[in-house]
Amino acid sequence: MKTRNSFQSPIETVDQVIAALRAKDLDAVRQLYTPDVISFDVEPPLQHVGIEAKLANWIKVFTVFAEVTYELRDLTFTVGDEVAFGHGFARLSGTLRDGTATAGMWVRVTYGMRKINGDWLIAHDQVSVPFDVVSGNGVTDLTP
């Protein structure tokens, strides 16, 4: 894992997130977010405020999964001098602790980043699934 002050682009930061998740390296994940990150994740509550809340979600993933696979498709960024935003599709899958393989589901992901001391760090992320307006149910069988 790279040391802090080495995330030269938003895509490089996201690549490091993927590597840290696959390695189940919570300390490496911590380095990639701002301390005051706001996360709109798929799990309640509506928002997770601060790095400890964000890490608590990843701890749940690491507890449930023996092997973690995280993949992104169609990720694009618009980058300014000090802020960037990006969007794409993500899927969390892998092998559960009981040995069951799971394909996961594709979700929409949005990143808001800030450049701090030369590093692109995630200040906001949002993960969502589309929903069927008539039934009110999430639609989880879509693929990009």
PDB file of C-alpha atoms in Angstrom:
ATOM      1  CA  MET A   1       0.000   0.000   0.000  1.00  0.00           C
ATOM      2  CA  LYS A   2       1.256   3.465  -0.806  1.00  0.00           C
ATOM      3  CA  THR A   3       2.039   5.939   1.894  1.00  0.00           C
ATOM      4  CA  ARG A   4       0.070   9.119   2.412  1.00  0.00           C
ATOM      5  CA  ASN A   5       0.945  11.984   0.026  1.00  0.00           C
ATOM      6  CA  SER A   6       1.103   9.620  -2.929  1.00  0.00           C
ATOM      7  CA  PHE A   7      -2.470   9.649  -4.289  1.00  0.00           C
ATOM      8  CA  GLN A   8      -1.798  11.779  -7.358  1.00  0.00           C
ATOM      9  CA  SER A   9      -5.177  11.352  -9.048  1.00  0.00           C
ATOM     10  CA  PRO A  10      -8.724  10.523  -7.985  1.00  0.00           C
ATOM     11  CA  ILE A  11      -8.604   7.280  -9.969  1.00  0.00           C
ATOM     12  CA  GLU A  12      -5.387   6.279  -8.208  1.00  0.00           C
ATOM     13  CA  THR A  13      -7.127   6.848  -4.863  1.00  0.00           C
ATOM     14  CA  VAL A  14     -10.052   4.640  -5.890  1.00  0.00           C
ATOM     15  CA  ASP A  15      -7.623   1.984  -7.154  1.00  0.00           C
ATOM     16  CA  GLN A  16      -6.019   2.047  -3.701  1.00  0.00           C
ATOM     17  CA  VAL A  17      -9.442   1.656  -2.061  1.00  0.00           C
ATOM     18  CA  ILE A  18     -10.051  -1.458  -4.158  1.00  0.00           C
ATOM     19  CA  ALA A  19      -6.641  -2.890  -3.270  1.00  0.00           C
ATOM     20  CA  ALA A  20      -7.156  -2.161   0.444  1.00  0.00           C
ATOM     21  CA  LEU A  21     -10.620  -3.761   0.444  1.00  0.00           C
ATOM     22  CA  ARG A  22      -9.374  -6.896  -1.295  1.00  0.00           C
ATOM     23  CA  ALA A  23      -6.548  -7.101   1.272  1.00  0.00           C
ATOM     24  CA  LYS A  24      -9.018  -6.348   4.080  1.00  0.00           C
ATOM     25  CA  ASP A  25      -6.564  -3.680   5.258  1.00  0.00           C
ATOM     26  CA  LEU A  26      -8.558  -1.263   7.399  1.00  0.00           C
ATOM     27  CA  ASP A  27      -5.569   0.997   8.102  1.00  0.00           C
ATOM     28  CA  ALA A  28      -4.974   1.426   4.372  1.00  0.00           C
ATOM     29  CA  VAL A  29      -8.660   2.199   3.828  1.00  0.00           C
ATOM     30  CA  ARG A  30      -8.520   4.870   6.556  1.00  0.00           C
ATOM     31  CA  GLN A  31      -5.764   6.749   4.686  1.00  0.00           C
ATOM     32  CA  LEU A  32      -7.986   7.206   1.628  1.00  0.00           C
ATOM     33  CA  TYR A  33     -10.824   9.159   3.275  1.00  0.00           C
ATOM     34  CA  THR A  34     -10.968  12.563   4.905  1.00  0.00           C
ATOM     35  CA  PRO A  35     -11.516  12.448   8.676  1.00  0.00           C
ATOM     36  CA  ASP A  36     -14.881  14.199   8.200  1.00  0.00           C
ATOM     37  CA  VAL A  37     -16.108  12.005   5.329  1.00  0.00           C
ATOM     38  CA  ILE A  38     -19.868  11.867   4.792  1.00  0.00           C
ATOM     39  CA  SER A  39     -21.075   8.560   3.370  1.00  0.00           C
ATOM     40  CA  PHE A  40     -24.522   7.816   2.003  1.00  0.00           C
ATOM     41  CA  ASP A  41     -24.192   4.048   2.008  1.00  0.00           C
ATOM     42  CA  VAL A  42     -26.800   1.416   1.198  1.00  0.00           C
ATOM     43  CA  GLU A  43     -27.249   0.538   4.883  1.00  0.00           C
ATOM     44  CA  PRO A  44     -29.138   2.698   7.381  1.00  0.00           C
ATOM     45  CA  PRO A  45     -28.912   5.354   8.667  1.00  0.00           C
ATOM     46  CA  LEU A  46     -29.323   7.890   5.867  1.00  0.00           C
ATOM     47  CA  GLN A  47     -25.795   9.153   6.408  1.00  0.00           C
ATOM     48  CA  HIS A  48     -22.631   7.949   8.071  1.00  0.00           C
ATOM     49  CA  VAL A  49     -20.615  10.888   9.403  1.00  0.00           C
ATOM     50  CA  GLY A  50     -16.866  10.733   9.996  1.00  0.00           C
ATOM     51  CA  ILE A  51     -14.141   8.231   9.293  1.00  0.00           C
ATOM     52  CA  GLU A  52     -15.047   5.928  12.203  1.00  0.00           C
ATOM     53  CA  ALA A  53     -18.607   5.547  10.891  1.00  0.00           C
ATOM     54  CA  LYS A  54     -17.306   4.831   7.390  1.00  0.00           C
ATOM     55  CA  LEU A  55     -14.816   2.279   8.683  1.00  0.00           C
ATOM     56  CA  ALA A  56     -17.543   0.586  10.737  1.00  0.00           C
ATOM     57  CA  ASN A  57     -19.287  -0.275   7.456  1.00  0.00           C
ATOM     58  CA  TRP A  58     -16.116  -1.811   6.046  1.00  0.00           C
ATOM     59  CA  ILE A  59     -15.541  -3.736   9.302  1.00  0.00           C
ATOM     60  CA  LYS A  60     -18.983  -5.324   8.760  1.00  0.00           C
ATOM     61  CA  VAL A  61     -17.911  -6.354   5.258  1.00  0.00           C
ATOM     62  CA  PHE A  62     -14.628  -7.810   6.538  1.00  0.00           C
ATOM     63  CA  THR A  63     -16.549  -9.731   9.219  1.00  0.00           C
ATOM     64  CA  VAL A  64     -19.024 -11.268   6.763  1.00  0.00           C
ATOM     65  CA  PHE A  65     -16.613 -12.007   3.901  1.00  0.00           C
ATOM     66  CA  ALA A  66     -13.668 -14.396   4.013  1.00  0.00           C
ATOM     67  CA  GLU A  67     -12.587 -13.035   0.606  1.00  0.00           C
ATOM     68  CA  VAL A  68     -13.617  -9.621  -0.677  1.00  0.00           C
ATOM     69  CA  THR A  69     -13.894  -8.697  -4.324  1.00  0.00           C
ATOM     70  CA  TYR A  70     -14.719  -5.107  -5.196  1.00  0.00           C
ATOM     71  CA  GLU A  71     -14.966  -3.976  -8.775  1.00  0.00           C
ATOM     72  CA  LEU A  72     -15.826  -0.775 -10.585  1.00  0.00           C
ATOM     73  CA  ARG A  73     -17.059  -0.166 -14.099  1.00  0.00           C
ATOM     74  CA  ASP A  74     -17.447   2.978 -16.170  1.00  0.00           C
ATOM     75  CA  LEU A  75     -15.777   5.182 -13.561  1.00  0.00           C
ATOM     76  CA  THR A  76     -15.298   8.757 -14.761  1.00  0.00           C
ATOM     77  CA  PHE A  77     -14.072  11.847 -12.926  1.00  0.00           C
ATOM     78  CA  THR A  78     -14.312  15.568 -13.432  1.00  0.00           C
ATOM     79  CA  VAL A  79     -11.267  17.087 -11.760  1.00  0.00           C
ATOM     80  CA  GLY A  80     -10.609  20.647 -10.632  1.00  0.00           C
ATOM     81  CA  ASP A  81      -7.657  22.099  -8.763  1.00  0.00           C
ATOM     82  CA  GLU A  82      -8.898  21.103  -5.300  1.00  0.00           C
ATOM     83  CA  VAL A  83     -12.108  19.113  -5.785  1.00  0.00           C
ATOM     84  CA  ALA A  84     -13.191  16.256  -8.012  1.00  0.00           C
ATOM     85  CA  PHE A  85     -16.311  14.207  -8.465  1.00  0.00           C
ATOM     86  CA  GLY A  86     -16.781  10.883 -10.127  1.00  0.00           C
ATOM     87  CA  HIS A  87     -19.385   8.254 -10.769  1.00  0.00           C
ATOM     88  CA  GLY A  88     -19.648   4.684 -11.958  1.00  0.00           C
ATOM     89  CA  PHE A  89     -20.962   1.280 -11.023  1.00  0.00           C
ATOM     90  CA  ALA A  90     -19.586  -0.906  -8.238  1.00  0.00           C
ATOM     91  CA  ARG A  91     -20.070  -4.463  -7.086  1.00  0.00           C
ATOM     92  CA  LEU A  92     -19.045  -6.037  -3.801  1.00  0.00           C
ATOM     93  CA  SER A  93     -18.836  -9.813  -4.036  1.00  0.00           C
ATOM     94  CA  GLY A  94     -16.657 -12.650  -2.809  1.00  0.00           C
ATOM     95  CA  THR A  95     -16.717 -15.631  -0.515  1.00  0.00           C
ATOM     96  CA  LEU A  96     -18.635 -15.511   2.743  1.00  0.00           C
ATOM     97  CA  ARG A  97     -17.164 -16.879   5.984  1.00  0.00           C
ATOM     98  CA  ASP A  98     -19.227 -20.066   5.588  1.00  0.00           C
ATOM     99  CA  GLY A  99     -17.624 -20.718   2.174  1.00  0.00           C
ATOM    100  CA  THR A 100     -20.596 -19.566   0.096  1.00  0.00           C
ATOM    101  CA  ALA A 101     -19.654 -17.587  -3.006  1.00  0.00           C
ATOM    102  CA  THR A 102     -21.801 -14.535  -3.638  1.00  0.00           C
ATOM    103  CA  ALA A 103     -21.977 -12.504  -6.840  1.00  0.00           C
ATOM    104  CA  GLY A 104     -23.235  -9.426  -5.012  1.00  0.00           C
ATOM    105  CA  MET A 105     -25.164  -6.750  -6.863  1.00  0.00           C
ATOM    106  CA  TRP A 106     -24.260  -3.782  -9.003  1.00  0.00           C
ATOM    107  CA  VAL A 107     -24.883  -0.393  -7.427  1.00  0.00           C
ATOM    108  CA  ARG A 108     -24.380   3.188  -8.488  1.00  0.00           C
ATOM    109  CA  VAL A 109     -21.470   4.932  -6.794  1.00  0.00           C
ATOM    110  CA  THR A 110     -20.552   8.601  -6.610  1.00  0.00           C
ATOM    111  CA  TYR A 111     -17.348  10.030  -5.150  1.00  0.00           C
ATOM    112  CA  GLY A 112     -16.622  13.567  -4.014  1.00  0.00           C
ATOM    113  CA  MET A 113     -12.929  14.200  -3.394  1.00  0.00           C
ATOM    114  CA  ARG A 114     -10.787  16.977  -1.993  1.00  0.00           C
ATOM    115  CA  LYS A 115      -7.126  17.542  -2.670  1.00  0.00           C
ATOM    116  CA  ILE A 116      -5.460  17.925   0.723  1.00  0.00           C
ATOM    117  CA  ASN A 117      -1.691  18.390   0.970  1.00  0.00           C
ATOM    118  CA  GLY A 118      -1.346  16.967  -2.534  1.00  0.00           C
ATOM    119  CA  ASP A 119      -3.501  13.879  -1.841  1.00  0.00           C
ATOM    120  CA  TRP A 120      -6.864  13.147  -3.441  1.00  0.00           C
ATOM    121  CA  LEU A 121      -8.996  11.913  -0.525  1.00  0.00           C
ATOM    122  CA  ILE A 122     -12.621  10.814  -0.499  1.00  0.00           C
ATOM    123  CA  ALA A 123     -14.739  13.403   1.324  1.00  0.00           C
ATOM    124  CA  HIS A 124     -18.104  12.010   0.251  1.00  0.00           C
ATOM    125  CA  ASP A 125     -19.379   8.809  -1.267  1.00  0.00           C
ATOM    126  CA  GLN A 126     -22.823   7.619  -2.123  1.00  0.00           C
ATOM    127  CA  VAL A 127     -23.958   4.127  -3.019  1.00  0.00           C
ATOM    128  CA  SER A 128     -27.476   3.541  -4.264  1.00  0.00           C
ATOM    129  CA  VAL A 129     -29.754   1.127  -6.057  1.00  0.00           C
ATOM    130  CA  PRO A 130     -32.573   2.162  -8.367  1.00  0.00           C
ATOM    131  CA  PHE A 131     -36.072   1.454  -7.121  1.00  0.00           C
ATOM    132  CA  ASP A 132     -39.353   0.547  -8.722  1.00  0.00           C
ATOM    133  CA  VAL A 133     -41.690   3.494  -8.155  1.00  0.00           C
ATOM    134  CA  VAL A 134     -44.839   1.349  -8.151  1.00  0.00           C
ATOM    135  CA  SER A 135     -43.706  -1.276  -5.634  1.00  0.00           C
ATOM    136  CA  GLY A 136     -41.222   0.867  -3.708  1.00  0.00           C
ATOM    137  CA  ASN A 137     -38.706  -2.001  -3.859  1.00  0.00           C
ATOM    138  CA  GLY A 138     -35.068  -1.696  -4.767  1.00  0.00           C
ATOM    139  CA  VAL A 139     -34.046  -3.202  -8.098  1.00  0.00           C
ATOM    140  CA  THR A 140     -30.905  -5.238  -7.507  1.00  0.00           C
ATOM    141  CA  ASP A 141     -30.633  -7.412 -10.599  1.00  0.00           C
ATOM    142  CA  LEU A 142     -29.359  -4.764 -13.039  1.00  0.00           C
ATOM    143  CA  THR A 143     -25.926  -4.897 -14.663  1.00  0.00           C
ATOM    144  CA  PRO A 144     -23.941  -2.128 -16.320  1.00  0.00           C
TER     145      PRO A 144
END
